[in-house]
Coordinates of C-alpha atoms and ligand atoms in Angstrom, one line a residue:
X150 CA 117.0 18.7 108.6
X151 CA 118.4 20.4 105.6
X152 CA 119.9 18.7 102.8
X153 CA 122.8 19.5 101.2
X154 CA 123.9 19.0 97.5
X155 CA 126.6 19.5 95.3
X156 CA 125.8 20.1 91.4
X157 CA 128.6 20.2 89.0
X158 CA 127.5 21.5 85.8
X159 CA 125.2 24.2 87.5
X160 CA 125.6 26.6 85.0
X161 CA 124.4 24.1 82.6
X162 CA 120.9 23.7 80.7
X163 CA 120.2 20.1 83.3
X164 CA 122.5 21.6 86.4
X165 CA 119.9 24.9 86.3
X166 CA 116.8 23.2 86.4
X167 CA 118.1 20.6 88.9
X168 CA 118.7 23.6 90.9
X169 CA 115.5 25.0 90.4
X170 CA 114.3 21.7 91.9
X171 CA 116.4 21.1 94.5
X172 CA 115.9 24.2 96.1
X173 CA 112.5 24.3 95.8
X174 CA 112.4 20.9 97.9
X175 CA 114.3 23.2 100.7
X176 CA 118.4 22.0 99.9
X177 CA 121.2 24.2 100.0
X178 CA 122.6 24.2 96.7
X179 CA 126.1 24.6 96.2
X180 CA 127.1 24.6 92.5
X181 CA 131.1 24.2 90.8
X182 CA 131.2 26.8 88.1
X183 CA 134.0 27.6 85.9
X184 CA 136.0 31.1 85.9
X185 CA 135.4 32.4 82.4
X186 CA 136.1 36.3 81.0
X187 CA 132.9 36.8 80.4
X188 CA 129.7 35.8 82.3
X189 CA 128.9 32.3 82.0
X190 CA 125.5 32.0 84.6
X191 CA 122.9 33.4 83.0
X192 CA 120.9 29.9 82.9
X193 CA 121.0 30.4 87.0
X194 CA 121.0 34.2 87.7
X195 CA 116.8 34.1 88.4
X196 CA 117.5 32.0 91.1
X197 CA 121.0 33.2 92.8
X198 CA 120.9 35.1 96.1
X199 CA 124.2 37.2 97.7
X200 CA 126.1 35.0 99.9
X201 CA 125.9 38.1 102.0
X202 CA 121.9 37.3 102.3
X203 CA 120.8 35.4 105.8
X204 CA 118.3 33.6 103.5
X205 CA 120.1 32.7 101.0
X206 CA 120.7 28.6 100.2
X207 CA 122.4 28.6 97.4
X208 CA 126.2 29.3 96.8
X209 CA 129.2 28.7 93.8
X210 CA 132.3 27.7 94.1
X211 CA 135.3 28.2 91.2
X212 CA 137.0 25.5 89.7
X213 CA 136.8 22.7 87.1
X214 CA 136.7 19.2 87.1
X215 CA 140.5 19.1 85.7
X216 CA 141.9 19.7 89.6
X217 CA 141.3 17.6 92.3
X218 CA 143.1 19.2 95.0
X219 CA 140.0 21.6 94.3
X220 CA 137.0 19.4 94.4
X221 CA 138.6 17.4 97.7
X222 CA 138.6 21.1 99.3
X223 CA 135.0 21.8 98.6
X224 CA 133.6 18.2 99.7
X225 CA 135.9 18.9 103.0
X226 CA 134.2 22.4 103.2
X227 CA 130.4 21.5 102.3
X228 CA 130.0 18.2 103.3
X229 CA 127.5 17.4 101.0
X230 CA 124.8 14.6 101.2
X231 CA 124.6 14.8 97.8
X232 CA 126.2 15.0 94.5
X233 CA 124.4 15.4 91.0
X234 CA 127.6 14.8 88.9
X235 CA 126.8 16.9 85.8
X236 CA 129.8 18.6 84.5
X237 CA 131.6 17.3 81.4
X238 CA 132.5 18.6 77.8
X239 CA 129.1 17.4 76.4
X240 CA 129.1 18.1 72.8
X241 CA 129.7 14.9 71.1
X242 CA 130.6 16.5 67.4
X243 CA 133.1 18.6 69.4
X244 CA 134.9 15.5 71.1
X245 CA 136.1 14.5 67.9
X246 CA 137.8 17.8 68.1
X247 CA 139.0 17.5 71.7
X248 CA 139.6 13.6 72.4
X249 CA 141.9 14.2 74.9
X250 CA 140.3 17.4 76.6
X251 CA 137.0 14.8 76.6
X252 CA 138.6 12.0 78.3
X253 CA 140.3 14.3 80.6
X254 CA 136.9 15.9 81.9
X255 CA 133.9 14.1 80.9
X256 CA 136.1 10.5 82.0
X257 CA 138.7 11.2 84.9
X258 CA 136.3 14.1 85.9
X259 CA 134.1 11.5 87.4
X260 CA 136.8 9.7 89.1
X261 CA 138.3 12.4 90.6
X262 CA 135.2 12.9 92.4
X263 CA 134.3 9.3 93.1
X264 CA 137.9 9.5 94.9
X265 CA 137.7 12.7 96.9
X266 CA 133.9 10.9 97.9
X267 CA 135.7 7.6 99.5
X268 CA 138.1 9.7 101.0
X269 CA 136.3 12.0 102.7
X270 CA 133.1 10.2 103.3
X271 CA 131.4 7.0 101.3
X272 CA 128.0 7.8 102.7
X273 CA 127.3 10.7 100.4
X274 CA 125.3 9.5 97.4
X275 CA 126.2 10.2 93.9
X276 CA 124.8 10.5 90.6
X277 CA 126.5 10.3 87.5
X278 CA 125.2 12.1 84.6
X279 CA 125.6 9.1 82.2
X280 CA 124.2 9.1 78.6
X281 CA 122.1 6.7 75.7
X282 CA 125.4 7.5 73.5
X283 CA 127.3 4.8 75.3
X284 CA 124.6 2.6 73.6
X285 CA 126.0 3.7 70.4
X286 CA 125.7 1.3 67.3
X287 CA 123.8 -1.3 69.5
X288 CA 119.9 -1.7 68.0
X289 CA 117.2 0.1 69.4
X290 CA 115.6 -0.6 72.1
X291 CA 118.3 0.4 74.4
X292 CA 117.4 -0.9 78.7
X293 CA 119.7 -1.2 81.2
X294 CA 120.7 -4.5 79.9
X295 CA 121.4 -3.6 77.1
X296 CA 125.7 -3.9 75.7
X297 CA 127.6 -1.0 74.7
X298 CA 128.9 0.4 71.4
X299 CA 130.2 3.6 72.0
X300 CA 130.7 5.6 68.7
X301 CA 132.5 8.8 70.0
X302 CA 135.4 10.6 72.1
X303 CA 132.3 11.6 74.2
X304 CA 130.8 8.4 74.4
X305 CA 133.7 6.8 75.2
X306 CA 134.8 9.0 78.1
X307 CA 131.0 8.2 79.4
X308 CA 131.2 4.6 79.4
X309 CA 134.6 4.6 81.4
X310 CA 132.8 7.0 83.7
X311 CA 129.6 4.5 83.8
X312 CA 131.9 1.9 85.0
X313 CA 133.8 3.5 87.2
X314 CA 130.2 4.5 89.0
X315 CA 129.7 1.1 89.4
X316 CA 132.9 -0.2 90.2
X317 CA 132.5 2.4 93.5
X318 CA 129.7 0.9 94.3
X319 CA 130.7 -2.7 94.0
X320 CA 134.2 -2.1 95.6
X321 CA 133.5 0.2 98.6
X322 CA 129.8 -0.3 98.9
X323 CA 129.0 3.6 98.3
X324 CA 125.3 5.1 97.4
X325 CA 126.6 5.5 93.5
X326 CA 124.1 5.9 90.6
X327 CA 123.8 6.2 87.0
X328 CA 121.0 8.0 85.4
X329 CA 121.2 6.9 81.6
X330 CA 119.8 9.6 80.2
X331 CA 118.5 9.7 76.8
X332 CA 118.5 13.1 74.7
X333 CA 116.7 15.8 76.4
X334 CA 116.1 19.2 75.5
X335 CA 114.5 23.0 76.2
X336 CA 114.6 26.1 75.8
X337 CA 117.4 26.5 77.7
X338 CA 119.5 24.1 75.6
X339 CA 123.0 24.2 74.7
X340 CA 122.7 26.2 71.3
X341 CA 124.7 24.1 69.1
X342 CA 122.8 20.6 69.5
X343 CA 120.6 20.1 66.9
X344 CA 116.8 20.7 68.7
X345 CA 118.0 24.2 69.8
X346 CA 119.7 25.0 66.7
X347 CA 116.5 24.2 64.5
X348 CA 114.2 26.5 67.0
X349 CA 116.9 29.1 67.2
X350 CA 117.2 28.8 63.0
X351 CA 113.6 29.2 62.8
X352 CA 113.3 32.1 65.1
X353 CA 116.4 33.5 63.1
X354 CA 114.7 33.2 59.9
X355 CA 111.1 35.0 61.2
X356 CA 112.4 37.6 62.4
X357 CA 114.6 38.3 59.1
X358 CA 118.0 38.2 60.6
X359 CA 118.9 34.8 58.6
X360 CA 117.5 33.2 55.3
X361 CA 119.4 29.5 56.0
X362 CA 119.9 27.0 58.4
X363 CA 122.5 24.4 57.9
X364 CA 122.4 20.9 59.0
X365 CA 124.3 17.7 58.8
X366 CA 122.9 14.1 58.9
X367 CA 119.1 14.1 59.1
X368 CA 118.4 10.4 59.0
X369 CA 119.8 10.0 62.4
X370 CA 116.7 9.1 65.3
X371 CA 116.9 10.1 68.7
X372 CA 114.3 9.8 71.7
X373 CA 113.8 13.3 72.9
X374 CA 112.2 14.5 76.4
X375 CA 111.8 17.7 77.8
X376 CA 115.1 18.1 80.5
X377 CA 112.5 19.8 83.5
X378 CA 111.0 16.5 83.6
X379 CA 114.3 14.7 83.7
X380 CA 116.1 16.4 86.9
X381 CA 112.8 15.3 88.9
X382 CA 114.3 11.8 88.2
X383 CA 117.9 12.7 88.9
X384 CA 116.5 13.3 92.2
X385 CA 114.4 10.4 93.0
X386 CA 117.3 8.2 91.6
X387 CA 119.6 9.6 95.0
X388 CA 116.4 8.9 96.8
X389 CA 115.8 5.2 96.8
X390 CA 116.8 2.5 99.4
X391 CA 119.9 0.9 96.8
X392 CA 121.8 2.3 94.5
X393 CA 120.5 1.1 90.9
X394 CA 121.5 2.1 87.2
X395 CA 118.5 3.7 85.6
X396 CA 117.1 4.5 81.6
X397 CA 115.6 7.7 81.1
X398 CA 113.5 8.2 77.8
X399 CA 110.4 8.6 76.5
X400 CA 110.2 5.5 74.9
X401 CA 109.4 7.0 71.3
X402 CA 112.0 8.0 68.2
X403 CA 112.0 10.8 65.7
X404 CA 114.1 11.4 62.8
X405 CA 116.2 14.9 63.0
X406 CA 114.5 15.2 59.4
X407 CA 111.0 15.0 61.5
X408 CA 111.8 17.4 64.2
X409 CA 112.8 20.1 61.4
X410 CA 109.7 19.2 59.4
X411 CA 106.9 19.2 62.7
X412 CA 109.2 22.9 63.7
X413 CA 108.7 24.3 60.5
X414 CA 105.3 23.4 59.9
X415 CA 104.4 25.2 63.3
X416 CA 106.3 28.2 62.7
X417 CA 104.2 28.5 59.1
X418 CA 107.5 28.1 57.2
X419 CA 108.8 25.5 54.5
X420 CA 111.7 23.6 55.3
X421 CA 112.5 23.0 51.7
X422 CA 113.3 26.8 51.4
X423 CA 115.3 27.4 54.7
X424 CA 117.2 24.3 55.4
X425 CA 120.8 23.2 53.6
X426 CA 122.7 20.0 53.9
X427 CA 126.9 21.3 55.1
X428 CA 129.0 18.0 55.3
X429 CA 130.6 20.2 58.2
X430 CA 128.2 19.0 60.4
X431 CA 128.1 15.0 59.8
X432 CA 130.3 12.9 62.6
X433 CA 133.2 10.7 61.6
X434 CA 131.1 7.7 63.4
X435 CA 127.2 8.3 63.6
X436 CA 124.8 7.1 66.3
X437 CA 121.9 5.9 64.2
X438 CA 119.1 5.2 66.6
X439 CA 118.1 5.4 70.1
X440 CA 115.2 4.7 71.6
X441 CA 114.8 4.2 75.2
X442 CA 113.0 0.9 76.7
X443 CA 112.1 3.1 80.4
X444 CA 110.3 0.1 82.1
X445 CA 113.0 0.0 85.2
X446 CA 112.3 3.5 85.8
X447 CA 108.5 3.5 85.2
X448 CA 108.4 0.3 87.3
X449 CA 110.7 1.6 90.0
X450 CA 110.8 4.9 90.9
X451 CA 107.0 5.8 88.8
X452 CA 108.3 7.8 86.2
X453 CA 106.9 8.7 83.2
X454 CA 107.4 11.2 80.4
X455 CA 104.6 13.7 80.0
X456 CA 106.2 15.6 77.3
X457 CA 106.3 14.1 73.6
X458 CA 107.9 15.2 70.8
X459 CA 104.9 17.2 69.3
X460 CA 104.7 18.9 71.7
X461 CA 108.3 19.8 72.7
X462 CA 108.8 21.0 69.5
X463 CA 106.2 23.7 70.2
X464 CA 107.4 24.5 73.6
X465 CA 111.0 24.9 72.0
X466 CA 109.3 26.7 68.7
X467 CA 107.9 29.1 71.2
X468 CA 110.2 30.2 73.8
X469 CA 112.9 31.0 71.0
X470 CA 110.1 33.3 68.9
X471 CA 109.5 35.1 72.2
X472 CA 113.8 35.1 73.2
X473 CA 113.8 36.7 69.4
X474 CA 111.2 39.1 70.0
X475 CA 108.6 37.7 67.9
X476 CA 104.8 36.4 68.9
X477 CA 104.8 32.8 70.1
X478 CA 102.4 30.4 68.5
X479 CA 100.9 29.7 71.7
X480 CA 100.3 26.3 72.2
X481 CA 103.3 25.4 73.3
X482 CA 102.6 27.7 76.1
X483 CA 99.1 26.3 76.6
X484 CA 100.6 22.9 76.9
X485 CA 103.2 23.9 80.0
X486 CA 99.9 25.5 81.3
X487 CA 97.9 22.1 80.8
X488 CA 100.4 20.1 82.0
X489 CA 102.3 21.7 84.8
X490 CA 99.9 24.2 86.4
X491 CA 101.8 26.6 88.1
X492 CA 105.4 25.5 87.3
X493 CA 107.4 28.4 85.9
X494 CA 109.7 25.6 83.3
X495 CA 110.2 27.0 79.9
X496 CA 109.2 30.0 80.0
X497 CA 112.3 31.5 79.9
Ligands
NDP31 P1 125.6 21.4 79.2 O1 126.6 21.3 78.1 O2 124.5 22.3 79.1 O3 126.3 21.7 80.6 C1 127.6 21.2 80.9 C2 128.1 21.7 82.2 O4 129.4 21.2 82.5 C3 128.2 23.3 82.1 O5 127.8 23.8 83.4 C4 129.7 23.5 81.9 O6 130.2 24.7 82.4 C5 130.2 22.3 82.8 N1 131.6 22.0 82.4 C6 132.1 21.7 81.2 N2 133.5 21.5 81.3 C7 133.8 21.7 82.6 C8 135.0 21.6 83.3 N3 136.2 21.4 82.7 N4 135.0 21.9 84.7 C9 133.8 22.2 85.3 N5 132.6 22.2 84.7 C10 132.6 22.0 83.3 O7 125.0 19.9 79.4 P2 123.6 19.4 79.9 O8 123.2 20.2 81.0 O9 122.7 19.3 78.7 O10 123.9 17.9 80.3 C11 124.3 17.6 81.7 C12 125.1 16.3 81.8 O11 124.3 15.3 81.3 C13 126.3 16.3 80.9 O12 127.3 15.5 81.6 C14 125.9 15.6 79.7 O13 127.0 15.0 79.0 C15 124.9 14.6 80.2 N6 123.9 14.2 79.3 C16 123.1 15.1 78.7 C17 122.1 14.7 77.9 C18 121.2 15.7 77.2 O14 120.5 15.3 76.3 N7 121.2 17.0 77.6 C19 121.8 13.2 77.6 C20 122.7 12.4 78.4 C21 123.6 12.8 79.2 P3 130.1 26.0 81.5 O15 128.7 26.6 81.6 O16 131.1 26.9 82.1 O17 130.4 25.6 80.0
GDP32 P1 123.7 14.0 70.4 O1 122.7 13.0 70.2 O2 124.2 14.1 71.8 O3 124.8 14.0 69.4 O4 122.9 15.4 70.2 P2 122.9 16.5 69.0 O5 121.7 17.3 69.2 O6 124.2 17.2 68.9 O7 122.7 15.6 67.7 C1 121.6 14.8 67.5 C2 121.7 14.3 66.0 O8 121.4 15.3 65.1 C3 123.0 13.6 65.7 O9 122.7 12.4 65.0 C4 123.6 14.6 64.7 O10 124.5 14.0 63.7 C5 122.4 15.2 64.1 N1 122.6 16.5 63.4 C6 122.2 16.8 62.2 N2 122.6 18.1 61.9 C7 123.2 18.6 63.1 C8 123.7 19.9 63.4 O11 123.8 20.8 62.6 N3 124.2 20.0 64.7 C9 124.1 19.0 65.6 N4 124.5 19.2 66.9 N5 123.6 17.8 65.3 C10 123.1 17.6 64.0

């Protein structure tokens, strides 16, 4: 029989390629997305098909996770088996900015939904898009036992949203999950997180149109993975007997200095040229290092990172010469090849 899912976030970079997935494995998709004056799907237009079209499987709804009454309505409507809980404000620099706009969506978004969930029907499973940041200040390695330091407005919102997962699942038994997800990137990454920014930069720079990037804090470590990998775990996380908490990573940690040095170096430019240090971009309160201990996950459910660093940074280096017009390098291309014959991920 047909499954049916729910994706907030679809119009995000993990919410498209979750998509991709899911309807590849033969869901229908239904995605929240938010009105906005200009067009805000192009991550998912490749794979959207007219309602009006007897075969198509995947549909949007408007609204935002600020309005209840709204997401209550779709359950009611879609009756989903499903919910990849993606949708937040995301951008941890920016909920220093917007504390309250943070809590509001990225917290009580999550709640809202757990609620409409027990009210319409506990049996559909749901997964919460939770993140390493919660981890904060606490010393690398980070596991699922691991305490909590949160260090943001973003992190914080996360962590109530964490427990609030779990406190569904302890309270009214429901199929409630969190992925904790460490940082993962691609080339269809938000533009202002620092992976996409340094590609983007670097593409920028080739092809003449900018002689500077400017960066904040580049001692600050972060495990990176490559996001197609990631939603394949989103799924098998919904797909297990119990309901479990689970850490996504690749188990290995990079400096920000490192990914700009390994990007440069591939692109044939020097860093010490292109790249300036604007205090703009440094946090009130740093995350220093994360590094993710995946046993649980590796142990549980089989996963295991394929991508590295190395050679993310080429895949990323690559798709945004080509977005710019330029000739990739190549490898990174040869590696997608290598690794995922046939698969269509980051090319785009
Ligand atoms: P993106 O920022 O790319 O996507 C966020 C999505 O949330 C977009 O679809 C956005 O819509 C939507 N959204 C934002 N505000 C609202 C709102 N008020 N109502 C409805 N939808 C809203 O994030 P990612 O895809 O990278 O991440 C997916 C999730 O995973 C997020 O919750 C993120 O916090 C979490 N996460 C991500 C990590 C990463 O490294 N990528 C690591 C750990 C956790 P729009 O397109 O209109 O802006
Ligand atoms: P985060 O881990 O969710 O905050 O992901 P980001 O990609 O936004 O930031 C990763 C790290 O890069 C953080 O420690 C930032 O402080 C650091 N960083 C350094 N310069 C920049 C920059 O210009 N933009 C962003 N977004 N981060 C930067």
């Amino acid at each position: 029989m047909t499954k049916t899912a729910f994706i907030t976030g679809i119009t995000g970079q993990d919410g498209s390629y979750l998509a991709e997935l899911l309807l590849s494995k033969g869901y229908e998709v239904h995605g929240l997305v938010r009105r906005a004056s200009t067009f805000n799907t192009h991550r998912i237009d490749h794979i959207y098909v007219d309602a009006h079209d007897p075969d198509a499987r995947i549909f949007f709804h408007y609204g935002d996770l600020s309005d209840s009454e709204m997401i209550s309505h779709v359950l009611y409507n879609i009756k989903p088996d499903e919910i990849y809980h993606l949708g937040a404000q995301s951008h941890v620099r920016v909920s220093f900015e917007t504390p309250e706009y943070t809590g509001n969506v990225t917290a009580l978004g999550t709640t809202r939904i757990l609620e409409a969930i027990r009210r319409s029907n506990p049996a559909i499973r749901f997964y919460q898009a939770s993140s390493s940041e919660m981890f904060g200040h606490i010393a690398p390695p980070q596991n699922e036992e691991s305490c909590f330091w949160p260090r943001s407005p973003y992190a914080c919102a996360k962590l109530y949203a964490y427990w609030m997962t779990r406190n569904y699942r302890d309270g009214y038994n429901m199929f409630t999950c969190n992925g904790i997800l460490f940082n993962h990137e691609s080339p269809r990454r938000g533009e202002i997180f620092v992976t996409r920014k340094i590609t983007r930069g670097i593409a920028a720079i080739l092809a003449g149109k900018e002689k500077y990037l400017y960066l904040g804090n580049l001692e600050a470590k972060r495990d990176w993975g490559f996001t197609p990998e990631y939603v394949e775990c989103m799924w098998q996380i919904l797909q297990q007997d119990t309901p479990d908490d689970y850490v996504i990573g690749t188990g290995e940690t990079h400096t920000v200095q490192e990914f700009v040095d390994a990007a440069f170096a591939y692109a044939g430019l020097d860093p010490e040229k292109h790249v300036k240090i604007d205090q703009k971009y440094f946090r009130p309160t740093e995350v220093e290092a994360l590094l993710a201990d995946p046993s649980r996950a590796e142990k549980k459910l089989g996963w295991k990172a394929k991508i590295k660093f190395s050679e993310l940074v080429k895949i990323m280096v690559d798709a945004d010469m080509k977005a710019a017009g330029l000739s990739p390098v190549g490898e990174g291309y040869e590696i997608l090849d290598k690794k995922f014959p046939g698969r269509w991920w980051g090319r785009d």
